[in-house]
Short mmCIF file of C-alpha atoms in Angstrom, two decimals:
data_model
loop_
_atom_site.label_atom_id
_atom_site.label_comp_id
_atom_site.label_asym_id
_atom_site.label_seq_id
_atom_site.Cartn_x
_atom_site.Cartn_y
_atom_site.Cartn_z
CA MET G 1 -28.33 60.62 -75.29
CA PRO G 2 -31.98 61.84 -75.22
CA LYS G 3 -33.04 58.43 -76.62
CA PHE G 4 -31.18 56.70 -73.80
CA LEU G 5 -32.90 58.88 -71.19
CA THR G 6 -36.30 58.26 -72.81
CA ILE G 7 -35.81 54.47 -72.76
CA ALA G 8 -34.51 54.56 -69.18
CA GLY G 9 -37.45 56.69 -68.06
CA LYS G 10 -39.94 54.34 -69.73
CA ASP G 11 -38.33 51.30 -68.06
CA MET G 12 -38.38 53.01 -64.68
CA ARG G 13 -42.09 53.79 -65.03
CA VAL G 14 -42.80 50.16 -66.00
CA TRP G 15 -40.83 48.83 -63.03
CA MET G 16 -42.47 51.23 -60.60
CA ARG G 17 -45.92 50.03 -61.74
CA ASP G 18 -44.84 46.34 -61.64
CA THR G 19 -43.61 45.79 -58.08
CA ALA G 20 -42.94 42.08 -58.75
CA ALA G 21 -40.52 42.91 -61.57
CA LEU G 22 -38.86 45.54 -59.39
CA GLY G 23 -38.48 43.01 -56.58
CA VAL G 24 -36.87 40.51 -58.96
CA LEU G 25 -34.55 43.19 -60.33
CA LEU G 26 -33.34 44.22 -56.88
CA GLY G 27 -33.64 40.89 -55.07
CA MET G 28 -32.13 38.47 -57.59
CA PRO G 29 -28.52 39.71 -57.19
CA MET G 30 -28.81 39.30 -53.41
CA VAL G 31 -30.24 35.79 -53.81
CA LEU G 32 -27.40 34.84 -56.15
CA ILE G 33 -24.83 36.24 -53.73
CA PHE G 34 -26.39 34.21 -50.91
CA ILE G 35 -26.40 30.99 -52.98
CA LEU G 36 -22.82 31.43 -54.16
CA GLY G 37 -21.73 32.39 -50.64
CA SER G 38 -23.26 29.18 -49.31
CA ALA G 39 -21.70 27.06 -52.05
CA PHE G 40 -18.28 28.60 -51.50
CA GLY G 41 -18.69 28.85 -47.76
CA GLY G 42 -15.21 27.44 -47.20
CA LEU G 43 -13.46 30.22 -49.06
CA THR G 44 -10.92 32.17 -47.06
CA GLY G 45 -10.02 35.79 -47.46
CA GLU G 46 -7.02 34.83 -49.57
CA GLY G 47 -9.23 33.05 -52.08
CA GLY G 48 -8.29 29.48 -51.18
CA ILE G 49 -10.53 26.83 -49.71
CA ASP G 50 -9.96 26.47 -45.98
CA ALA G 51 -10.79 22.77 -46.05
CA ARG G 52 -9.37 19.95 -43.94
CA VAL G 53 -8.70 16.70 -45.74
CA ALA G 54 -6.74 13.62 -44.74
CA ILE G 55 -4.58 10.98 -46.37
CA VAL G 56 -4.53 7.55 -44.76
CA ASN G 57 -1.77 5.47 -46.31
CA LEU G 58 -2.27 1.81 -45.33
CA ASP G 59 0.19 0.63 -47.98
CA SER G 60 3.26 -0.92 -46.39
CA GLY G 61 5.24 -0.89 -49.62
CA GLY G 62 6.36 -3.85 -51.67
CA SER G 63 6.49 -7.36 -50.29
CA ALA G 64 9.80 -9.11 -49.56
CA ALA G 65 9.77 -10.59 -53.06
CA VAL G 66 9.30 -7.16 -54.57
CA ALA G 67 11.89 -5.60 -52.29
CA ASP G 68 14.46 -8.15 -53.50
CA GLY G 69 14.06 -6.71 -56.98
CA ALA G 70 14.47 -3.13 -55.80
CA ALA G 71 18.01 -2.96 -57.07
CA ALA G 72 16.70 -3.67 -60.54
CA GLY G 73 14.35 -0.69 -60.31
CA THR G 74 11.22 -2.14 -58.73
CA ALA G 75 8.94 0.51 -57.24
CA THR G 76 8.80 -0.38 -53.55
CA ASP G 77 6.34 2.16 -52.08
CA VAL G 78 3.84 3.58 -54.55
CA GLY G 79 1.44 4.54 -51.73
CA ALA G 80 4.07 6.76 -50.14
CA GLU G 81 4.79 8.36 -53.52
CA VAL G 82 1.10 9.15 -54.01
CA ALA G 83 0.86 10.64 -50.50
CA SER G 84 4.03 12.71 -50.83
CA GLY G 85 2.95 13.89 -54.28
CA LEU G 86 -0.21 15.34 -52.76
CA LEU G 87 1.49 16.74 -49.66
CA ASP G 88 4.32 18.39 -51.61
CA ASN G 89 2.12 19.95 -54.30
CA GLU G 90 1.99 23.69 -53.63
CA THR G 91 -1.18 24.25 -55.66
CA ILE G 92 -3.06 21.60 -53.68
CA ALA G 93 -1.60 22.96 -50.43
CA ASP G 94 -3.04 26.39 -51.30
CA ILE G 95 -6.49 24.83 -51.56
CA PHE G 96 -6.55 22.21 -48.81
CA THR G 97 -5.15 21.65 -45.35
CA ILE G 98 -3.89 18.07 -45.69
CA GLU G 99 -3.28 15.87 -42.68
CA GLU G 100 -1.48 12.53 -42.69
CA ARG G 101 -3.40 10.04 -40.55
CA ASP G 102 -3.10 6.33 -39.82
CA ASP G 103 -6.62 5.40 -38.65
CA ALA G 104 -9.08 5.12 -41.53
CA GLY G 105 -12.02 4.46 -39.18
CA ALA G 106 -11.41 7.60 -37.13
CA VAL G 107 -11.01 9.69 -40.27
CA ARG G 108 -14.25 8.33 -41.71
CA THR G 109 -16.06 9.29 -38.50
CA GLU G 110 -14.68 12.84 -38.71
CA VAL G 111 -15.83 13.15 -42.32
CA GLU G 112 -19.30 11.86 -41.41
CA ARG G 113 -19.50 14.43 -38.57
CA GLY G 114 -18.48 17.22 -40.93
CA ASP G 115 -15.24 17.93 -39.05
CA MET G 116 -13.32 17.13 -42.22
CA ILE G 117 -14.56 17.59 -45.77
CA ALA G 118 -12.91 14.54 -47.36
CA ALA G 119 -10.25 11.88 -47.03
CA LEU G 120 -8.22 9.57 -49.24
CA VAL G 121 -7.47 6.02 -48.11
CA ILE G 122 -4.64 4.19 -49.87
CA PRO G 123 -5.29 0.46 -49.39
CA GLU G 124 -2.98 -2.26 -48.12
CA ASP G 125 -0.92 -4.12 -50.73
CA PHE G 126 -1.26 -1.10 -53.01
CA THR G 127 2.36 -1.27 -54.18
CA ASP G 128 2.25 -5.03 -54.77
CA SER G 129 -0.96 -4.70 -56.80
CA VAL G 130 0.47 -1.90 -58.96
CA ASN G 131 3.70 -3.84 -59.52
CA ALA G 132 1.67 -6.92 -60.50
CA GLY G 133 -0.54 -4.93 -62.87
CA GLU G 134 -3.64 -5.81 -60.83
CA PRO G 135 -6.66 -3.50 -60.44
CA VAL G 136 -6.53 -1.31 -57.34
CA GLU G 137 -8.93 1.22 -55.83
CA LEU G 138 -8.32 4.44 -53.96
CA GLU G 139 -11.10 5.07 -51.45
CA VAL G 140 -12.47 8.57 -50.94
CA TYR G 141 -14.70 9.66 -48.05
CA LYS G 142 -16.72 12.85 -48.64
CA ASP G 143 -18.78 15.11 -46.41
CA PRO G 144 -22.17 15.59 -48.17
CA GLY G 145 -22.40 19.05 -46.62
CA SER G 146 -19.22 20.19 -48.40
CA GLU G 147 -20.12 18.99 -51.85
CA LEU G 148 -18.13 21.59 -53.79
CA SER G 149 -14.79 21.38 -51.99
CA ALA G 150 -15.11 17.61 -51.45
CA GLY G 151 -15.80 17.27 -55.17
CA ILE G 152 -12.59 19.15 -55.97
CA TRP G 153 -10.64 16.73 -53.73
CA GLU G 154 -12.34 13.76 -55.42
CA SER G 155 -11.43 15.07 -58.87
CA ILE G 156 -7.78 15.33 -57.80
CA VAL G 157 -7.89 11.72 -56.57
CA ARG G 158 -9.54 10.62 -59.83
CA SER G 159 -6.65 12.18 -61.72
CA ILE G 160 -4.19 10.23 -59.58
CA ALA G 161 -6.22 7.04 -60.09
CA ALA G 162 -5.98 7.52 -63.84
CA ASP G 163 -2.19 7.73 -63.54
CA ILE G 164 -2.11 4.62 -61.34
CA SER G 165 -4.21 2.75 -63.92
CA ARG G 166 -1.72 3.73 -66.59
CA ILE G 167 1.15 2.44 -64.42
CA SER G 168 -0.70 -0.86 -63.84
CA ILE G 169 -1.25 -1.29 -67.58
CA VAL G 170 2.46 -0.62 -68.19
CA ALA G 171 3.38 -3.23 -65.56
CA GLN G 172 1.00 -5.80 -67.01
CA ALA G 173 2.23 -5.24 -70.56
CA ALA G 174 5.90 -5.39 -69.49
CA GLY G 175 5.32 -8.61 -67.54
CA GLN G 176 3.49 -10.23 -70.41
CA ALA G 177 6.16 -9.28 -72.94
CA ALA G 178 8.98 -10.42 -70.66
CA GLY G 179 7.19 -13.72 -69.91
CA GLU G 180 6.57 -14.44 -73.57
CA SER G 181 10.25 -13.85 -74.33
CA GLY G 182 11.19 -16.81 -72.13
CA MET G 183 12.90 -14.85 -69.36
CA PRO G 184 13.20 -16.54 -65.93
CA PRO G 185 10.64 -15.35 -63.35
CA GLN G 186 13.13 -13.24 -61.38
CA MET G 187 14.12 -11.41 -64.57
CA VAL G 188 10.45 -10.86 -65.42
CA GLY G 189 10.00 -9.27 -61.99
CA ALA G 190 12.97 -6.98 -62.58
CA VAL G 191 11.65 -5.90 -65.98
CA VAL G 192 8.21 -5.17 -64.50
CA GLY G 193 9.83 -3.22 -61.66
CA MET G 194 11.86 -1.10 -64.05
CA ALA G 195 8.74 -0.39 -66.14
CA VAL G 196 6.77 0.61 -63.04
CA GLU G 197 9.55 2.87 -61.80
CA GLN G 198 9.80 4.64 -65.15
CA ALA G 199 6.03 5.06 -65.36
CA THR G 200 5.83 6.28 -61.76
#
């Protein structure tokens, strides 16, 4: 114990003589608190991010040709499934306030003004592209002033995009295998639809 007091006393004397070191010792925690407070400025008292985001689903579901195969298991509205998956997820709901919107231009303006931290836009023909195994893109708008919370939203969308890519690969592989087996086109479509539904 005396050794501890001796060391503490020596350090105190050094700090009192070196005002710069004392300022760093006392000021650095406050600076860090300020920086972290700014970075997590959207945190609420309950510990969640009070952040408005939007989902704009422009996908109208499968085309008439796809819808005809629905009985065979064709996925007919992947965009709606993506949107409902986000809206119904309790963990995401604890973090974000999600709004369903139908005007991508208006939402983009709100994000640019900082009224909303981020938005997801599901493109037209999304379902048809997934069913056909074609590449598709999910568009994300982000407010540069809310980099942390917008980045969390983007990472969630990236995770969804990875799943969609997997579904597209499944559809493409199923279509190729069915086509090479000599099935008629309508049967190929049904096989692809069933593969997409199972993957979804």
